Amino acid sequence: MIVIRVRRTAAAATRVAAGLVAGALRDDPRLVLGLPTGRTVVGFYAALVQLHRRGRADFRRATGFNLDEFYGLGPDAKQSFRAFLQRHFYDHVNLPSSRAHALSGNPASWRREAARFDRRMRAAGGLGLCVLGIGRNGHVAFNEPARRLRGPTHLERLTPMTRRDNAAAFGGRWQDVPARALTVGLDAILGARQVLLVATGRSKAGIIHRAFCGPVTGRVPASMLQRHASVTVVLDRAAAARLGR
Ligand code: GLP
């Protein structure tokens, strides 16, 4: 089932999303989180950190899995998703670093790295709550549109649109954005007990409509969430503009 919640502003939407995570954490202090990156979720993490500071979100027993990583970036690269999550989230909460899992962007073998990550997620009991953003082409984590989406963690070729959308962190040139990324696949996302997708801004209105009102198709990876039993979509008014009433 999909529950859609709309707030007037992006700040209000990301606060609602953070509140839902804090609530899930109170229900299950050992919550296993899937954690996304992107401009949208900067405000979400800030709100979550606020809740933590106010004593309303305790991550002491929680576990985190970063959902994706650019391929070819070392662990110290400041554009890496590992660095993003460290900066916006892990540095400010009490989630033990031994349970903050990330994909390496420069493994000796991406297949072994992907298999290691899938084993880790399985050993943790799978994702309890997978938080997602959405790309303008409907990608979730880095699962790009395709006829058949892949289940396991894998290496994905990024579309020019996705590389353009990520260019700011690489000095503005899309050609400087890595062409490939490691990402969890649909198994981890659809296997999560709950999914929380956050989208804000006018640029997401079209894809939100296609993902949740259109057919389920690999061409719009987020549309696969229509098959999940428990999805909450939190939007600001701009991103919800094409959903009707
Ligand atoms: C990247 C991430 C996605 C995220 C997307 C949205 O591509 N891999 O997981 O959903 O960004 O980014 P933004 O919020 O900046 O639009």
mmCIF file of C-alpha atoms and ligand atoms in Angstrom:
data_model
loop_
_atom_site.group_PDB
_atom_site.id
_atom_site.type_symbol
_atom_site.label_atom_id
_atom_site.label_comp_id
_atom_site.label_asym_id
_atom_site.label_seq_id
_atom_site.Cartn_x
_atom_site.Cartn_y
_atom_site.Cartn_z
ATOM 1 C CA MET A 1 0.000 0.000 0.000
ATOM 2 C CA ILE A 2 1.192 3.511 -0.762
ATOM 3 C CA VAL A 3 0.443 6.376 1.597
ATOM 4 C CA ILE A 4 1.188 9.825 0.175
ATOM 5 C CA ARG A 5 1.706 12.752 2.523
ATOM 6 C CA VAL A 6 1.995 16.265 1.171
ATOM 7 C CA ARG A 7 3.302 19.337 2.994
ATOM 8 C CA ARG A 8 3.372 22.889 1.718
ATOM 9 C CA THR A 9 7.144 23.384 1.801
ATOM 10 C CA ALA A 10 10.187 21.198 1.282
ATOM 11 C CA ALA A 11 11.332 21.924 4.839
ATOM 12 C CA ALA A 12 8.021 20.719 6.246
ATOM 13 C CA ALA A 13 8.095 17.575 4.069
ATOM 14 C CA THR A 14 11.591 16.626 5.146
ATOM 15 C CA ARG A 15 10.625 17.221 8.800
ATOM 16 C CA VAL A 16 7.692 14.830 8.391
ATOM 17 C CA ALA A 17 10.012 12.228 6.843
ATOM 18 C CA ALA A 18 12.517 12.600 9.700
ATOM 19 C CA GLY A 19 9.679 12.249 12.211
ATOM 20 C CA LEU A 20 8.612 8.985 10.575
ATOM 21 C CA VAL A 21 12.146 7.615 10.916
ATOM 22 C CA ALA A 22 12.282 8.676 14.574
ATOM 23 C CA GLY A 23 8.946 6.937 15.141
ATOM 24 C CA ALA A 24 10.148 3.732 13.458
ATOM 25 C CA LEU A 25 13.246 3.864 15.633
ATOM 26 C CA ARG A 26 11.158 4.141 18.798
ATOM 27 C CA ASP A 27 9.119 1.107 17.665
ATOM 28 C CA ASP A 28 12.302 -0.828 16.904
ATOM 29 C CA PRO A 29 15.543 0.527 18.405
ATOM 30 C CA ARG A 30 17.485 -2.055 16.359
ATOM 31 C CA LEU A 31 16.142 -0.619 13.127
ATOM 32 C CA VAL A 32 18.192 -1.327 9.986
ATOM 33 C CA LEU A 33 18.116 1.751 7.777
ATOM 34 C CA GLY A 34 18.798 2.096 4.051
ATOM 35 C CA LEU A 35 20.200 5.594 3.564
ATOM 36 C CA PRO A 36 20.112 7.700 0.384
ATOM 37 C CA THR A 37 22.034 10.751 -0.792
ATOM 38 C CA GLY A 38 21.053 13.778 -2.872
ATOM 39 C CA ARG A 39 20.118 17.412 -2.393
ATOM 40 C CA THR A 40 16.600 16.501 -1.295
ATOM 41 C CA VAL A 41 17.747 14.548 1.713
ATOM 42 C CA VAL A 42 20.147 17.187 3.065
ATOM 43 C CA GLY A 43 17.183 18.769 4.873
ATOM 44 C CA PHE A 44 15.910 15.364 5.909
ATOM 45 C CA TYR A 45 19.199 14.480 7.633
ATOM 46 C CA ALA A 46 19.339 17.925 9.259
ATOM 47 C CA ALA A 47 15.860 17.335 10.693
ATOM 48 C CA LEU A 48 16.830 13.866 11.873
ATOM 49 C CA VAL A 49 19.945 15.235 13.579
ATOM 50 C CA GLN A 50 17.729 17.852 15.290
ATOM 51 C CA LEU A 51 15.450 15.093 16.577
ATOM 52 C CA HIS A 52 18.483 13.213 17.830
ATOM 53 C CA ARG A 53 19.750 16.303 19.663
ATOM 54 C CA ARG A 54 16.361 16.724 21.299
ATOM 55 C CA GLY A 55 16.503 13.136 22.533
ATOM 56 C CA ARG A 56 13.810 11.924 20.169
ATOM 57 C CA ALA A 57 15.922 9.680 17.932
ATOM 58 C CA ASP A 58 18.418 7.283 19.496
ATOM 59 C CA PHE A 59 20.587 5.417 16.966
ATOM 60 C CA ARG A 60 22.697 3.551 19.541
ATOM 61 C CA ARG A 61 21.347 0.158 18.528
ATOM 62 C CA ALA A 62 20.475 0.971 14.909
ATOM 63 C CA THR A 63 22.329 -0.038 11.755
ATOM 64 C CA GLY A 64 22.809 1.952 8.547
ATOM 65 C CA PHE A 65 23.489 0.871 4.973
ATOM 66 C CA ASN A 66 24.403 3.503 2.383
ATOM 67 C CA LEU A 67 22.445 2.610 -0.739
ATOM 68 C CA ASP A 68 24.973 3.431 -3.429
ATOM 69 C CA GLU A 69 28.394 4.817 -4.333
ATOM 70 C CA PHE A 70 30.134 6.278 -7.371
ATOM 71 C CA TYR A 71 32.472 3.746 -8.934
ATOM 72 C CA GLY A 72 36.095 4.808 -9.070
ATOM 73 C CA LEU A 73 36.089 7.152 -6.064
ATOM 74 C CA GLY A 74 38.399 6.361 -3.173
ATOM 75 C CA PRO A 75 37.155 6.423 0.436
ATOM 76 C CA ASP A 76 38.557 9.918 0.992
ATOM 77 C CA ALA A 77 36.971 11.560 -2.064
ATOM 78 C CA LYS A 78 34.765 14.346 -0.773
ATOM 79 C CA GLN A 79 32.168 13.709 -3.524
ATOM 80 C CA SER A 80 31.704 10.106 -2.395
ATOM 81 C CA PHE A 81 28.361 9.127 -0.929
ATOM 82 C CA ARG A 82 30.240 7.712 2.028
ATOM 83 C CA ALA A 83 31.586 11.221 2.725
ATOM 84 C CA PHE A 84 28.103 12.722 2.169
ATOM 85 C CA LEU A 85 26.514 10.465 4.772
ATOM 86 C CA GLN A 86 29.370 11.004 7.176
ATOM 87 C CA ARG A 87 29.042 14.789 6.841
ATOM 88 C CA HIS A 88 25.266 15.056 6.960
ATOM 89 C CA PHE A 89 24.361 12.198 9.273
ATOM 90 C CA TYR A 90 26.882 9.876 10.927
ATOM 91 C CA ASP A 91 29.076 12.694 12.319
ATOM 92 C CA HIS A 92 26.092 14.035 14.262
ATOM 93 C CA VAL A 93 24.312 10.987 15.669
ATOM 94 C CA ASN A 94 25.196 8.081 17.936
ATOM 95 C CA LEU A 95 25.023 5.254 15.390
ATOM 96 C CA PRO A 96 28.153 3.148 16.079
ATOM 97 C CA SER A 97 30.628 3.306 13.196
ATOM 98 C CA SER A 98 30.896 -0.506 13.257
ATOM 99 C CA ARG A 99 27.276 -0.607 12.113
ATOM 100 C CA ALA A 100 27.510 2.168 9.488
ATOM 101 C CA HIS A 101 27.971 0.174 6.290
ATOM 102 C CA ALA A 102 29.042 1.636 2.977
ATOM 103 C CA LEU A 103 29.926 0.319 -0.444
ATOM 104 C CA SER A 104 33.517 0.901 -1.438
ATOM 105 C CA GLY A 105 33.832 2.958 -4.627
ATOM 106 C CA ASN A 106 37.201 1.473 -5.589
ATOM 107 C CA PRO A 107 37.155 -2.201 -4.652
ATOM 108 C CA ALA A 108 39.594 -4.671 -6.178
ATOM 109 C CA SER A 109 36.548 -6.501 -7.531
ATOM 110 C CA TRP A 110 33.133 -4.881 -7.713
ATOM 111 C CA ARG A 111 31.464 -8.301 -7.826
ATOM 112 C CA ARG A 112 33.074 -9.312 -4.551
ATOM 113 C CA GLU A 113 32.224 -5.934 -3.022
ATOM 114 C CA ALA A 114 28.593 -6.264 -4.114
ATOM 115 C CA ALA A 115 28.371 -9.813 -2.749
ATOM 116 C CA ARG A 116 29.951 -8.692 0.541
ATOM 117 C CA PHE A 117 27.400 -5.909 0.872
ATOM 118 C CA ASP A 118 24.465 -8.220 0.144
ATOM 119 C CA ARG A 119 25.774 -10.691 2.745
ATOM 120 C CA ARG A 120 26.038 -7.883 5.291
ATOM 121 C CA MET A 121 22.470 -6.775 4.629
ATOM 122 C CA ARG A 122 21.216 -10.350 4.902
ATOM 123 C CA ALA A 123 23.160 -10.885 8.150
ATOM 124 C CA ALA A 124 21.497 -7.756 9.544
ATOM 125 C CA GLY A 125 18.103 -9.276 8.697
ATOM 126 C CA GLY A 126 17.529 -7.121 5.611
ATOM 127 C CA LEU A 127 16.531 -3.472 5.599
ATOM 128 C CA GLY A 128 13.845 -2.540 8.079
ATOM 129 C CA LEU A 129 13.234 0.936 6.694
ATOM 130 C CA CYS A 130 14.620 1.941 3.321
ATOM 131 C CA VAL A 131 14.668 5.703 2.849
ATOM 132 C CA LEU A 132 14.799 6.790 -0.797
ATOM 133 C CA GLY A 133 15.064 9.886 -2.915
ATOM 134 C CA ILE A 134 14.141 9.740 -6.587
ATOM 135 C CA GLY A 135 16.007 10.792 -9.689
ATOM 136 C CA ARG A 136 14.260 12.851 -12.390
ATOM 137 C CA ASN A 137 14.243 9.717 -14.552
ATOM 138 C CA GLY A 138 12.707 7.647 -11.745
ATOM 139 C CA HIS A 139 15.865 6.004 -10.485
ATOM 140 C CA VAL A 140 15.937 4.828 -6.889
ATOM 141 C CA ALA A 141 19.356 4.492 -5.278
ATOM 142 C CA PHE A 142 21.246 4.221 -8.599
ATOM 143 C CA ASN A 143 18.898 1.743 -10.319
ATOM 144 C CA GLU A 144 18.567 3.443 -13.675
ATOM 145 C CA PRO A 145 15.650 2.843 -16.085
ATOM 146 C CA ALA A 146 15.952 -0.510 -17.857
ATOM 147 C CA ARG A 147 13.730 -3.165 -19.370
ATOM 148 C CA ARG A 148 14.715 -5.515 -16.553
ATOM 149 C CA LEU A 149 15.909 -4.150 -13.240
ATOM 150 C CA ARG A 150 18.499 -6.094 -11.317
ATOM 151 C CA GLY A 151 17.929 -7.652 -7.899
ATOM 152 C CA PRO A 152 21.325 -7.891 -6.205
ATOM 153 C CA THR A 153 23.776 -5.102 -5.504
ATOM 154 C CA HIS A 154 25.507 -4.389 -8.805
ATOM 155 C CA LEU A 155 27.437 -1.984 -10.998
ATOM 156 C CA GLU A 156 25.203 0.382 -12.954
ATOM 157 C CA ARG A 157 25.955 2.637 -15.913
ATOM 158 C CA LEU A 158 24.639 6.126 -15.166
ATOM 159 C CA THR A 159 22.538 8.007 -17.699
ATOM 160 C CA PRO A 160 23.689 11.427 -18.947
ATOM 161 C CA MET A 161 20.737 12.991 -17.083
ATOM 162 C CA THR A 162 21.835 11.443 -13.794
ATOM 163 C CA ARG A 163 25.421 12.543 -14.375
ATOM 164 C CA ARG A 164 24.228 16.080 -15.132
ATOM 165 C CA ASP A 165 22.097 16.114 -11.973
ATOM 166 C CA ASN A 166 25.149 15.147 -9.935
ATOM 167 C CA ALA A 167 27.567 17.525 -11.675
ATOM 168 C CA ALA A 168 27.524 20.283 -9.032
ATOM 169 C CA ALA A 169 29.605 18.192 -6.625
ATOM 170 C CA PHE A 170 32.185 17.623 -9.372
ATOM 171 C CA GLY A 171 32.772 21.229 -10.316
ATOM 172 C CA GLY A 172 29.788 21.509 -12.670
ATOM 173 C CA ARG A 173 30.955 19.380 -15.625
ATOM 174 C CA TRP A 174 28.846 16.266 -16.146
ATOM 175 C CA GLN A 175 31.758 14.574 -17.911
ATOM 176 C CA ASP A 176 33.632 14.660 -14.601
ATOM 177 C CA VAL A 177 30.924 12.672 -12.831
ATOM 178 C CA PRO A 178 31.820 8.973 -12.719
ATOM 179 C CA ALA A 179 30.036 7.046 -15.475
ATOM 180 C CA ARG A 180 29.219 4.104 -13.235
ATOM 181 C CA ALA A 181 28.093 3.454 -9.699
ATOM 182 C CA LEU A 182 27.589 0.569 -7.329
ATOM 183 C CA THR A 183 24.064 0.358 -6.025
ATOM 184 C CA VAL A 184 21.836 -1.906 -4.010
ATOM 185 C CA GLY A 185 19.338 -3.551 -6.330
ATOM 186 C CA LEU A 186 15.617 -4.077 -6.223
ATOM 187 C CA ASP A 187 15.914 -7.084 -3.887
ATOM 188 C CA ALA A 188 17.123 -4.935 -0.984
ATOM 189 C CA ILE A 189 14.648 -2.144 -1.702
ATOM 190 C CA LEU A 190 11.540 -4.250 -2.258
ATOM 191 C CA GLY A 191 12.660 -6.602 0.537
ATOM 192 C CA ALA A 192 12.677 -3.748 3.079
ATOM 193 C CA ARG A 193 9.840 -3.993 5.581
ATOM 194 C CA GLN A 194 8.980 -0.337 5.014
ATOM 195 C CA VAL A 195 9.950 2.186 2.349
ATOM 196 C CA LEU A 196 9.949 5.947 2.793
ATOM 197 C CA LEU A 197 10.460 7.993 -0.374
ATOM 198 C CA VAL A 198 11.048 11.735 -0.132
ATOM 199 C CA ALA A 199 10.759 14.117 -3.090
ATOM 200 C CA THR A 200 10.556 17.885 -3.229
ATOM 201 C CA GLY A 201 10.509 20.577 -5.876
ATOM 202 C CA ARG A 202 8.869 21.154 -9.224
ATOM 203 C CA SER A 203 11.464 19.157 -11.132
ATOM 204 C CA LYS A 204 10.139 15.962 -9.485
ATOM 205 C CA ALA A 205 6.412 16.513 -10.170
ATOM 206 C CA GLY A 206 6.394 14.678 -13.514
ATOM 207 C CA ILE A 207 8.313 11.642 -12.342
ATOM 208 C CA ILE A 208 6.302 11.341 -9.108
ATOM 209 C CA HIS A 209 3.157 11.204 -11.207
ATOM 210 C CA ARG A 210 4.619 8.562 -13.534
ATOM 211 C CA ALA A 211 6.004 6.485 -10.643
ATOM 212 C CA PHE A 212 2.830 6.302 -8.584
ATOM 213 C CA CYS A 213 -0.002 6.863 -11.084
ATOM 214 C CA GLY A 214 1.485 5.169 -14.158
ATOM 215 C CA PRO A 215 2.168 1.540 -15.033
ATOM 216 C CA VAL A 216 4.716 -0.553 -13.127
ATOM 217 C CA THR A 217 7.723 -0.680 -15.441
ATOM 218 C CA GLY A 218 11.493 -0.933 -15.304
ATOM 219 C CA ARG A 219 11.520 2.221 -17.427
ATOM 220 C CA VAL A 220 10.462 4.052 -14.244
ATOM 221 C CA PRO A 221 12.297 2.147 -11.514
ATOM 222 C CA ALA A 222 10.398 3.847 -8.655
ATOM 223 C CA SER A 223 7.117 2.516 -10.099
ATOM 224 C CA MET A 224 8.184 -0.914 -8.768
ATOM 225 C CA LEU A 225 7.318 0.427 -5.327
ATOM 226 C CA GLN A 226 3.661 0.060 -6.286
ATOM 227 C CA ARG A 227 4.234 -3.660 -5.628
ATOM 228 C CA HIS A 228 5.507 -3.086 -2.084
ATOM 229 C CA ALA A 229 3.214 -3.624 0.899
ATOM 230 C CA SER A 230 4.235 -0.566 2.914
ATOM 231 C CA VAL A 231 5.426 2.602 1.188
ATOM 232 C CA THR A 232 5.121 6.151 2.464
ATOM 233 C CA VAL A 233 5.812 8.946 -0.024
ATOM 234 C CA VAL A 234 6.435 12.364 1.498
ATOM 235 C CA LEU A 235 6.230 15.318 -0.896
ATOM 236 C CA ASP A 236 6.097 19.057 -0.867
ATOM 237 C CA ARG A 237 3.313 20.705 -2.851
ATOM 238 C CA ALA A 238 5.547 21.326 -5.846
ATOM 239 C CA ALA A 239 6.483 17.639 -6.220
ATOM 240 C CA ALA A 240 2.839 16.619 -5.685
ATOM 241 C CA ALA A 241 1.523 19.113 -8.258
ATOM 242 C CA ARG A 242 0.561 16.489 -10.869
ATOM 243 C CA LEU A 243 -1.083 14.006 -8.519
ATOM 244 C CA GLY A 244 -4.512 15.642 -8.482
ATOM 245 C CA ARG A 245 -6.657 15.520 -5.368
HETATM 246 C C1 GLP B 1 21.345 10.468 -6.540
HETATM 247 C C2 GLP B 1 21.171 9.247 -5.664
HETATM 248 C C3 GLP B 1 19.719 8.849 -5.547
HETATM 249 C C4 GLP B 1 18.869 10.059 -5.227
HETATM 250 C C5 GLP B 1 19.025 11.087 -6.289
HETATM 251 C C6 GLP B 1 18.156 12.322 -6.077
HETATM 252 O O1 GLP B 1 21.263 10.156 -7.893
HETATM 253 N N1 GLP B 1 21.900 8.112 -6.116
HETATM 254 O O2 GLP B 1 19.588 7.886 -4.529
HETATM 255 O O3 GLP B 1 17.531 9.669 -5.110
HETATM 256 O O4 GLP B 1 20.381 11.461 -6.277
HETATM 257 O O5 GLP B 1 18.943 13.448 -5.978
HETATM 258 P P1 GLP B 1 18.390 14.891 -5.636
HETATM 259 O O6 GLP B 1 17.734 14.787 -4.307
HETATM 260 O O7 GLP B 1 19.627 15.708 -5.600
HETATM 261 O O8 GLP B 1 17.446 15.254 -6.707
#
